[in-house]
Coordinates of N, CA and C in Angstrom, one line a residue:
K1 N -3.4 13.8 -40.8 CA -2.8 14.7 -40.0 C -1.7 14.7 -39.4
L2 N -1.6 13.0 -38.6 CA -0.5 12.5 -38.0 C 0.8 12.8 -38.6
E3 N 1.0 12.1 -39.6 CA 2.4 12.3 -40.4 C 2.5 14.0 -40.6
V4 N 1.5 14.9 -40.9 CA 2.5 16.1 -40.9 C 2.5 16.6 -40.1
T5 N 2.2 16.6 -38.7 CA 2.0 17.2 -37.3 C 3.8 17.1 -37.2
A6 N 4.2 17.9 -36.5 CA 5.8 18.4 -36.2 C 5.6 17.9 -34.3
A7 N 4.8 18.2 -33.6 CA 4.9 18.6 -32.3 C 4.3 17.7 -31.7
I8 N 5.4 17.3 -30.8 CA 5.5 16.2 -29.8 C 3.4 15.9 -29.0
E9 N 3.9 17.2 -28.6 CA 1.8 16.9 -27.9 C 0.9 17.0 -28.2
D10 N 1.3 17.2 -30.2 CA 0.3 17.5 -30.9 C 0.0 15.8 -31.3
R11 N 1.2 15.4 -31.3 CA 1.0 14.0 -32.1 C 0.5 13.0 -31.3
K12 N 0.4 13.5 -30.2 CA 0.2 12.5 -28.8 C -1.4 13.1 -28.7
K13 N -1.9 13.7 -29.0 CA -3.0 14.6 -28.2 C -3.9 13.9 -29.4
I14 N -3.3 13.7 -30.8 CA -4.0 13.4 -32.4 C -4.3 11.7 -31.8
L15 N -3.0 10.9 -31.2 CA -2.8 9.5 -31.2 C -3.7 9.3 -30.3
R16 N -4.0 10.2 -28.8 CA -5.1 9.9 -28.2 C -6.8 9.9 -28.2
E17 N -6.6 10.7 -29.4 CA -7.7 10.7 -29.9 C -8.3 9.7 -30.5
I18 N -7.2 9.0 -31.5 CA -7.5 8.2 -32.6 C -7.9 6.7 -31.6
A19 N -7.1 6.3 -30.4 CA -7.7 5.4 -29.7 C -9.0 5.8 -28.9
R20 N -9.0 6.8 -28.9 CA -10.3 7.3 -27.8 C -11.9 6.5 -29.1
V21 N -11.0 6.8 -30.4 CA -12.4 6.2 -31.2 C -12.4 5.0 -32.2
Y22 N -11.6 4.1 -31.7 CA -10.8 2.8 -31.7 C -11.7 2.6 -30.7
E23 N -11.6 2.9 -29.2 CA -12.3 2.2 -28.7 C -13.5 2.0 -28.2
E24 N -14.4 3.6 -28.6 CA -15.7 4.0 -27.9 C -16.4 3.9 -29.2
K25 N -16.0 3.8 -30.7 CA -16.7 4.4 -31.8 C -16.4 2.6 -32.8
Q26 N -15.2 2.4 -32.8 CA -15.2 1.0 -33.3 C -15.1 -0.4 -32.6
K27 N -15.0 0.1 -31.4 CA -15.0 -0.9 -30.0 C -13.6 -2.2 -30.8
N28 N -12.8 -1.3 -31.0 CA -11.5 -2.2 -31.1 C -10.1 -1.6 -30.1
V29 N -10.3 -3.0 -29.4 CA -9.7 -2.6 -28.3 C -8.2 -2.6 -28.5
E30 N -7.7 -3.1 -29.7 CA -6.4 -4.1 -29.4 C -5.8 -2.7 -30.4
E31 N -6.2 -2.0 -31.3 CA -5.7 -0.9 -32.1 C -6.1 0.8 -31.1
A32 N -7.0 0.7 -30.1 CA -6.5 1.4 -29.3 C -5.3 1.4 -28.3
I33 N -5.3 0.1 -28.1 CA -4.5 0.1 -27.3 C -2.9 0.2 -27.9
N34 N -2.9 0.2 -29.0 CA -1.5 0.1 -30.1 C -1.6 1.6 -30.1
S35 N -2.7 2.6 -30.5 CA -2.2 3.9 -30.4 C -1.7 4.8 -29.0
L36 N -2.3 4.2 -27.9 CA -2.0 4.4 -26.5 C -0.4 4.8 -26.7
Q37 N 0.1 3.0 -27.2 CA 1.4 2.7 -26.5 C 2.2 3.6 -27.5
R38 N 1.7 4.2 -28.8 CA 2.4 4.8 -30.0 C 2.7 6.5 -29.1
S39 N 1.5 6.7 -28.8 CA 1.3 7.8 -28.0 C 2.7 8.5 -26.6
L40 N 2.9 6.9 -25.4 CA 3.9 6.7 -24.8 C 5.2 6.7 -25.5
G41 N 5.3 5.8 -26.5 CA 6.3 5.5 -27.2 C 7.3 7.3 -27.8
L42 N 6.2 8.7 -28.1 CA 6.8 9.6 -27.8 C 7.2 10.5 -26.7
E43 N 6.5 10.0 -25.7 CA 7.1 10.9 -24.2 C 5.9 10.0 -23.8
L44 N 6.6 10.2 -22.2 CA 5.6 9.3 -21.2 C 5.0 10.3 -20.4
D45 N 3.6 9.8 -20.0 CA 3.0 11.2 -19.3 C 2.1 10.4 -18.5
R46 N 1.5 10.8 -17.3 CA 0.2 9.7 -16.7 C -0.9 10.0 -17.1
P47 N -1.6 11.0 -17.8 CA -2.8 11.1 -17.9 C -2.8 9.4 -19.0
T48 N -2.2 9.6 -19.9 CA -2.2 8.2 -21.5 C -1.8 7.1 -20.6
L49 N -0.9 7.1 -19.5 CA -0.9 5.3 -19.0 C -2.3 5.7 -18.0
D50 N -2.5 6.4 -17.5 CA -4.0 6.0 -16.8 C -5.2 5.5 -17.6
V51 N -5.5 5.9 -18.4 CA -6.3 5.7 -19.5 C -6.3 4.3 -20.4
L52 N -4.2 4.1 -20.3 CA -4.0 2.7 -21.7 C -4.8 2.0 -19.9
C53 N -4.0 2.4 -18.7 CA -4.5 1.0 -17.3 C -5.3 0.8 -16.8
A54 N -6.7 1.9 -17.7 CA -8.4 1.2 -17.4 C -8.3 0.3 -18.3
I55 N -8.4 0.5 -19.6 CA -8.4 -0.9 -20.4 C -7.9 -2.1 -19.9
L56 N -6.5 -1.6 -19.6 CA -5.4 -3.5 -19.6 C -6.7 -3.7 -18.1
R57 N -7.0 -3.1 -17.4 CA -7.2 -3.8 -16.5 C -9.1 -4.3 -17.0
R58 N -9.8 -3.5 -17.1 CA -10.7 -3.9 -17.8 C -10.9 -5.7 -18.8
E59 N -10.1 -5.7 -19.9 CA -9.8 -6.8 -20.7 C -8.9 -7.6 -19.7
Q60 N -8.6 -6.9 -18.5 CA -8.4 -8.3 -17.7 C -6.9 -9.2 -17.7
R61 N -5.6 -8.0 -19.1 CA -4.6 -8.4 -19.2 C -3.6 -7.7 -18.2
W62 N -2.8 -8.6 -17.1 CA -2.5 -8.8 -15.9 C -1.4 -8.3 -16.0
S63 N -0.9 -9.5 -17.1 CA 0.7 -8.6 -16.5 C 1.4 -7.7 -17.7
E64 N 0.4 -7.4 -18.9 CA 0.6 -6.4 -18.8 C 0.5 -4.6 -18.4
L65 N -0.6 -5.0 -17.8 CA -1.6 -3.8 -16.8 C 0.2 -3.5 -15.6
A66 N 0.5 -4.9 -15.5 CA 1.5 -4.4 -14.1 C 2.4 -3.6 -14.9
N67 N 3.2 -3.8 -15.9 CA 3.7 -3.7 -16.1 C 3.7 -1.9 -16.3
Q68 N 2.4 -1.6 -17.0 CA 2.3 -0.2 -17.5 C 2.1 0.4 -15.9
L69 N 1.4 -0.3 -14.6 CA 1.8 0.6 -13.5 C 3.3 1.1 -13.6
L70 N 4.1 -0.1 -13.5 CA 5.2 -0.1 -12.8 C 5.6 1.5 -14.1
R71 N 5.4 1.5 -15.3 CA 5.5 3.1 -15.5 C 5.1 4.3 -14.5
A72 N 3.7 4.2 -14.6 CA 3.6 5.0 -13.8 C 4.4 5.1 -12.8
R73 N 4.4 4.3 -11.7 CA 5.3 4.6 -10.8 C 6.4 5.2 -10.7
D74 N 7.0 4.8 -11.7 CA 8.0 5.7 -12.2 C 7.9 7.3 -12.5
L75 N 7.4 7.7 -13.0 CA 6.9 8.8 -13.4 C 6.1 9.6 -12.0
A76 N 6.0 8.9 -11.0 CA 5.2 9.5 -9.7 C 7.0 10.4 -9.0
Q77 N 6.2 11.6 -8.3 CA 7.3 12.5 -8.0 C 7.6 11.8 -5.8
H78 N 5.5 11.6 -5.2 CA 6.6 11.7 -4.3 C 6.4 9.8 -3.5
P79 N 6.8 9.9 -2.7 CA 7.4 8.1 -2.2 C 5.9 7.7 -1.8
A80 N 4.8 8.3 -1.6 CA 3.8 7.5 -0.8 C 2.8 7.4 -2.0
E81 N 3.1 8.0 -3.3 CA 2.5 7.7 -4.4 C 3.6 6.9 -5.4
R82 N 4.0 6.5 -4.6 CA 5.1 5.5 -6.0 C 5.2 4.0 -4.6
A83 N 4.8 4.4 -3.6 CA 4.6 3.2 -2.8 C 3.0 2.2 -3.5
E84 N 1.9 3.3 -3.0 CA 0.6 2.8 -3.2 C 0.4 2.2 -4.8
L85 N 1.5 2.7 -6.1 CA 1.1 2.2 -7.2 C 2.0 0.6 -7.7
Q86 N 3.5 0.5 -6.1 CA 4.1 -0.3 -6.6 C 3.3 -1.6 -6.2
A87 N 2.5 -1.0 -5.1 CA 1.5 -2.2 -3.8 C 0.3 -2.8 -4.8
Q88 N 0.1 -1.7 -5.5 CA -1.4 -2.2 -6.7 C -0.5 -3.7 -7.7
V89 N 0.4 -3.2 -8.1 CA 1.4 -3.9 -9.0 C 1.6 -6.0 -7.8
A90 N 2.1 -5.5 -6.3 CA 1.8 -6.5 -5.9 C 1.1 -7.3 -5.9
L91 N -0.5 -6.1 -5.8 CA -1.2 -7.0 -5.5 C -1.6 -7.7 -6.7
L92 N -1.4 -7.6 -7.9 CA -2.1 -8.5 -8.7 C -1.5 -9.7 -9.4
Y93 N 0.3 -9.3 -8.4 CA 0.5 -10.9 -8.2 C 0.2 -11.7 -7.7
E94 N -0.3 -11.1 -7.0 CA -0.9 -11.9 -5.3 C -2.0 -12.4 -5.8
T95 N -3.5 -11.9 -6.1 CA -4.4 -12.1 -6.3 C -4.5 -12.4 -7.8
K96 N -4.0 -12.2 -8.9 CA -4.6 -12.3 -10.2 C -3.4 -13.4 -11.0
L97 N -2.0 -13.5 -10.9 CA -1.1 -14.1 -11.3 C -0.5 -15.4 -10.3
S98 N -1.1 -14.9 -9.4 CA -0.9 -16.4 -8.4 C 0.8 -16.4 -8.6
D99 N 1.5 -15.1 -8.1 CA 2.8 -15.5 -8.4 C 3.1 -15.3 -6.9
D100 N 3.0 -15.4 -5.6 CA 3.6 -15.8 -5.0 C 4.3 -14.4 -3.6
E101 N 6.0 -15.4 -4.5 CA 7.2 -14.8 -4.3 C 7.3 -13.3 -4.7
A102 N 6.6 -13.4 -6.0 CA 6.4 -12.3 -6.9 C 6.1 -11.2 -6.2
A103 N 4.7 -11.2 -5.6 CA 3.8 -10.1 -4.8 C 4.4 -9.9 -3.1
I104 N 5.8 -10.5 -3.2 CA 6.0 -10.5 -1.9 C 7.0 -9.9 -1.9
A105 N 7.9 -9.8 -3.1 CA 8.4 -9.1 -3.6 C 8.2 -7.5 -4.0
G106 N 7.2 -7.2 -4.1 CA 6.8 -5.9 -4.4 C 6.0 -5.1 -3.8
Y107 N 5.7 -6.0 -2.4 CA 5.3 -5.1 -1.4 C 6.1 -4.7 -0.2
R108 N 7.8 -5.3 -0.5 CA 9.0 -5.0 0.0 C 9.2 -3.7 -0.7
Q109 N 9.3 -3.8 -1.8 CA 9.8 -2.9 -2.7 C 8.8 -1.5 -2.5
A110 N 7.6 -2.2 -1.9 CA 6.6 -0.6 -1.7 C 7.0 0.0 -0.3
L111 N 7.2 -0.7 0.3 CA 7.7 -0.2 2.0 C 9.2 0.2 1.6
E112 N 9.6 0.3 0.5 CA 11.3 0.9 0.8 C 10.5 2.2 0.2
F113 N 9.9 2.2 -0.4 CA 8.8 3.9 -1.0 C 8.2 4.9 0.5
D114 N 7.9 3.4 1.1 CA 6.9 4.8 2.0 C 6.7 3.4 3.3
P115 N 7.7 2.8 4.7 CA 7.8 2.3 5.5 C 6.8 2.0 6.4
T116 N 5.5 2.9 6.3 CA 4.0 3.1 6.6 C 3.0 2.6 6.1
H117 N 3.6 2.1 5.2 CA 2.2 1.7 3.6 C 1.3 0.7 4.5
R118 N 0.0 0.6 5.2 CA -0.2 0.1 5.8 C -1.2 -1.7 4.8
D119 N -1.9 -0.9 3.7 CA -1.7 -1.9 2.5 C -0.6 -3.4 2.8
S120 N 0.6 -2.3 2.3 CA 1.2 -3.7 2.0 C 2.0 -4.3 3.3
I121 N 2.2 -3.7 4.5 CA 2.0 -4.8 5.5 C 1.1 -6.0 6.1
N122 N 0.3 -5.4 6.1 CA -1.0 -5.4 6.3 C -1.2 -7.4 5.2
A123 N -0.6 -6.3 3.7 CA -0.4 -8.4 3.0 C 0.8 -9.5 3.3
L124 N 1.9 -8.3 3.1 CA 2.7 -9.2 3.6 C 2.8 -10.4 5.2
E125 N 2.1 -9.3 6.1 CA 1.8 -10.5 7.4 C 0.1 -12.0 6.5
N126 N -0.3 -11.1 6.3 CA -0.9 -12.4 5.8 C -0.2 -13.1 5.1
L127 N 0.6 -13.3 4.2 CA 1.4 -14.0 3.2 C 2.0 -14.7 3.8
Y128 N 3.0 -13.9 4.7 CA 3.8 -15.0 5.2 C 3.4 -15.6 6.5
T129 N 1.7 -15.3 7.1 CA 1.5 -16.0 7.4 C 0.6 -17.7 7.0
R130 N 0.2 -17.0 5.8 CA -0.9 -18.6 5.2 C 1.0 -19.4 4.6
L131 N 2.2 -19.1 4.4 CA 3.0 -19.5 3.9 C 3.6 -20.2 5.1
D132 N 3.6 -19.7 6.3 CA 4.3 -20.3 7.3 C 5.8 -19.8 7.0
R133 N 5.8 -18.7 7.2 CA 7.5 -17.6 7.3 C 7.6 -17.3 8.2
S134 N 7.8 -17.4 10.3 CA 8.1 -16.6 10.7 C 8.6 -15.8 10.9
A135 N 10.1 -16.3 10.6 CA 11.2 -15.0 10.4 C 10.2 -13.8 9.7
E136 N 10.1 -14.1 8.8 CA 9.8 -12.9 7.9 C 8.5 -12.7 8.9
L137 N 7.6 -12.8 9.2 CA 6.2 -12.0 9.6 C 7.0 -11.9 11.4
L138 N 7.8 -12.3 11.7 CA 8.1 -11.5 12.9 C 9.2 -9.9 12.3
G139 N 9.5 -9.9 11.1 CA 10.2 -8.6 10.4 C 8.7 -7.4 10.2
V140 N 8.3 -7.9 10.2 CA 7.1 -6.9 9.9 C 6.2 -6.8 11.0
Y141 N 6.2 -7.6 12.0 CA 6.2 -7.0 13.0 C 6.4 -5.8 14.0
N142 N 8.1 -6.3 13.5 CA 9.2 -5.1 14.6 C 9.1 -3.9 13.8
A143 N 8.8 -4.0 12.6 CA 8.6 -2.8 11.3 C 7.3 -1.9 11.8
Q144 N 6.1 -2.8 12.8 CA 5.1 -1.6 12.9 C 5.7 -1.3 13.9
L145 N 5.7 -1.7 14.8 CA 6.2 -1.4 16.1 C 7.3 0.0 15.6
E146 N 7.8 0.5 14.9 CA 8.9 1.1 15.1 C 8.1 2.9 14.6
F147 N 6.4 2.3 14.2 CA 6.1 3.8 14.0 C 4.6 3.7 14.6
I148 N 3.9 2.4 14.9 CA 2.6 2.3 15.6 C 2.5 3.3 17.0
T149 N 1.7 3.5 17.2 CA 2.1 4.8 18.6 C 0.8 4.4 19.7
E150 N 0.0 3.5 18.7 CA -1.8 3.1 19.2 C -1.6 2.0 19.9
A151 N -1.8 2.4 21.9 CA -1.6 1.7 22.9 C -2.1 -0.3 22.4
K152 N -3.3 -0.3 21.6 CA -3.9 -1.0 21.8 C -3.4 -1.7 20.3
E153 N -2.9 -1.2 19.3 CA -3.0 -1.8 18.3 C -1.0 -2.0 19.0
R154 N -0.7 -2.1 19.5 CA 0.8 -1.8 19.5 C 0.7 -3.7 20.1
S155 N 0.0 -3.2 21.4 CA -0.4 -4.7 22.0 C -0.8 -6.1 21.9
K156 N -1.6 -5.9 20.5 CA -2.2 -6.4 20.7 C -0.9 -7.2 19.0
I157 N -0.3 -6.5 18.3 CA 1.2 -6.9 17.7 C 2.0 -7.7 18.5
L158 N 2.6 -7.0 19.8 CA 3.6 -7.9 20.7 C 3.0 -9.6 20.8
F159 N 1.4 -9.4 20.9 CA 0.5 -9.9 22.0 C 1.6 -11.5 20.4
K160 N 1.0 -11.3 19.1 CA 1.4 -12.2 17.7 C 2.8 -12.3 17.5
A161 N 3.4 -11.8 18.2 CA 5.0 -11.7 18.1 C 5.5 -13.0 19.6
A162 N 4.7 -12.7 20.5 CA 5.3 -13.8 21.6 C 4.5 -15.3 21.6
A163 N 3.5 -15.2 20.5 CA 3.0 -16.2 20.0 C 3.9 -17.3 19.2
I164 N 4.4 -16.7 18.4 CA 4.8 -17.2 17.3 C 6.7 -17.4 18.0
W165 N 6.9 -16.7 18.7 CA 8.7 -17.2 19.9 C 8.2 -18.1 20.4
E166 N 7.2 -18.2 21.3 CA 6.8 -19.7 21.6 C 6.5 -21.0 21.5
D167 N 5.8 -20.9 20.1 CA 4.5 -22.1 19.3 C 5.9 -22.3 18.6
K168 N 6.6 -21.2 17.3 CA 7.4 -21.9 16.4 C 8.4 -21.8 16.8
Y169 N 9.4 -21.3 17.7 CA 10.5 -21.6 18.0 C 11.2 -21.8 19.7
Q170 N 9.6 -21.9 20.0 CA 10.4 -22.6 21.8 C 10.7 -21.5 22.8
N171 N 10.9 -20.3 21.9 CA 11.7 -19.3 22.7 C 10.9 -18.5 24.0
L172 N 11.1 -19.1 24.7 CA 10.3 -18.5 26.1 C 11.0 -17.3 26.2
A173 N 12.2 -16.4 25.9 CA 13.3 -15.9 26.9 C 12.4 -14.4 26.2
N174 N 12.3 -14.9 24.3 CA 11.9 -13.7 23.6 C 10.3 -13.6 24.2
A175 N 9.6 -14.7 23.7 CA 7.9 -14.1 24.4 C 7.8 -13.6 25.9
D176 N 8.8 -14.1 26.6 CA 8.3 -13.4 27.8 C 8.6 -11.6 28.0
Q177 N 9.8 -10.7 26.9 CA 10.1 -9.6 26.8 C 8.8 -9.1 26.2
C178 N 8.8 -10.2 24.8 CA 7.2 -9.5 24.3 C 6.1 -9.2 25.2
L179 N 6.1 -9.7 25.9 CA 4.8 -9.7 27.3 C 4.9 -9.1 27.9
H180 N 6.2 -8.6 28.1 CA 6.4 -7.3 29.0 C 6.4 -6.3 28.5
G181 N 6.5 -5.8 27.2 CA 6.5 -4.5 25.9 C 5.2 -4.9 26.1
V182 N 3.9 -5.5 26.3 CA 2.8 -5.3 26.3 C 2.1 -4.7 27.6
L183 N 2.5 -4.8 28.8 CA 2.5 -5.1 30.1 C 3.4 -3.1 30.0
A184 N 4.0 -3.0 29.6 CA 4.5 -1.7 29.7 C 3.3 -0.7 29.4
V185 N 3.1 -1.3 28.1 CA 2.2 -0.4 27.5 C 0.7 -0.2 27.7
D186 N 0.3 -1.2 28.7 CA -1.0 -1.4 29.1 C -0.4 -0.3 30.7
Q187 N 0.3 -0.1 30.7 CA 0.9 0.7 32.5 C 0.9 2.1 32.1
R188 N 2.0 2.6 30.8 CA 1.7 3.8 30.6 C 0.8 4.5 30.1
N189 N -0.6 3.1 29.4 CA -2.0 3.5 29.1 C -2.4 3.8 30.9
L190 N -2.3 3.3 31.5 CA -3.2 2.5 32.9 C -2.9 4.6 33.7
I191 N -1.3 4.9 33.5 CA -1.2 6.3 34.0 C -1.6 7.1 33.2
V192 N -1.7 7.3 31.8 CA -2.0 8.1 31.1 C -3.9 8.3 31.9
D193 N -4.3 7.1 32.0 CA -6.5 6.8 32.4 C -6.3 8.4 33.6
R194 N -5.4 7.4 34.4 CA -5.7 8.1 36.2 C -5.1 9.7 35.6
L195 N -4.1 9.7 35.0 CA -4.1 11.0 35.1 C -5.5 12.0 34.6
Q196 N -5.3 11.6 33.5 CA -6.7 12.5 32.7 C -8.1 12.5 33.6
A197 N -8.4 11.0 34.3 CA -9.5 11.2 35.8 C -9.4 12.8 36.3
Q198 N -7.7 12.6 37.1 CA -7.5 13.4 38.4 C -7.8 15.1 37.5
A199 N -7.4 14.5 35.9 CA -7.9 16.2 35.3 C -9.0 17.1 35.6
L200 N -10.0 15.9 35.3 CA -11.6 16.0 35.2 C -12.2 16.2 36.4
L201 N -11.5 15.6 37.4 CA -11.7 16.0 38.7 C -11.5 16.9 38.9
L202 N -10.5 17.7 39.4 CA -10.0 19.1 39.4 C -11.0 19.9 38.8
C203 N -10.9 19.8 37.5 CA -12.3 20.5 36.7 C -13.2 21.2 37.5
D204 N -14.1 19.5 37.7 CA -15.5 19.8 38.4 C -15.2 20.5 40.4
E205 N -13.6 20.2 40.5 CA -13.6 21.3 42.0 C -13.5 22.2 41.8
L206 N -12.8 22.9 40.4 CA -12.8 24.7 40.0 C -14.6 25.0 39.9
Q207 N -15.1 24.4 39.4 CA -16.2 24.9 39.0 C -17.1 24.9 39.9
I208 N -17.2 23.6 41.1 CA -18.1 23.5 42.3 C -17.5 24.8 43.1
G209 N -16.2 25.5 43.2 CA -15.7 26.5 44.2 C -16.0 27.7 43.7
R210 N -16.3 27.7 42.4 CA -16.9 29.2 41.3 C -18.1 29.6 41.6
A211 N -18.7 28.1 41.9 CA -20.6 28.1 41.7 C -20.9 28.7 43.3
H212 N -20.1 28.1 44.2 CA -20.4 28.7 45.8 C -19.9 30.7 46.2
V213 N -18.9 31.1 45.3 CA -18.0 32.3 45.2 C -19.1 33.2 45.3

């Protein structure tokens, strides 16, 4: 049936069905993978890639899985989705293939797709901390400060940066600058808190005034 079918989509459908039979009925994983690869050789598509990736993950074939995830990444239309798939590849290198440098390169590439990808930023922070790479760690903190607006998070990052400048580089001037940044964040926070308190007090006074009218 496959040999006499001309349309690519019909051939792909037959190959996916062959793969399903090999996997589910005959328990022949290798032939299932081969059939899916043949389908992808006709034309790349995300559903077939997802099925293949699921099999490779289950079989713990990490290098092959990384390669297929990269193909899925290249098919993705949106930067956020590309970043997520790239981060999955980096995670494989970090946790399954024991290749820290490839993992770092992978996470950095994920951030090229989406500079705010939290998992990649956190992973780089953990890797740079474990590998004692202070300069790169400071770069991660600077990148975080570009988009993090929450006051407590900004203060936490600035404290960590200050510790590196002081402990690793004995650069008290830069450490002091980071701590001044913390104070500025806290001061803005205090002003906002005071304004909110004043607004609440004004509302209470208005309500009391209306009650006496």
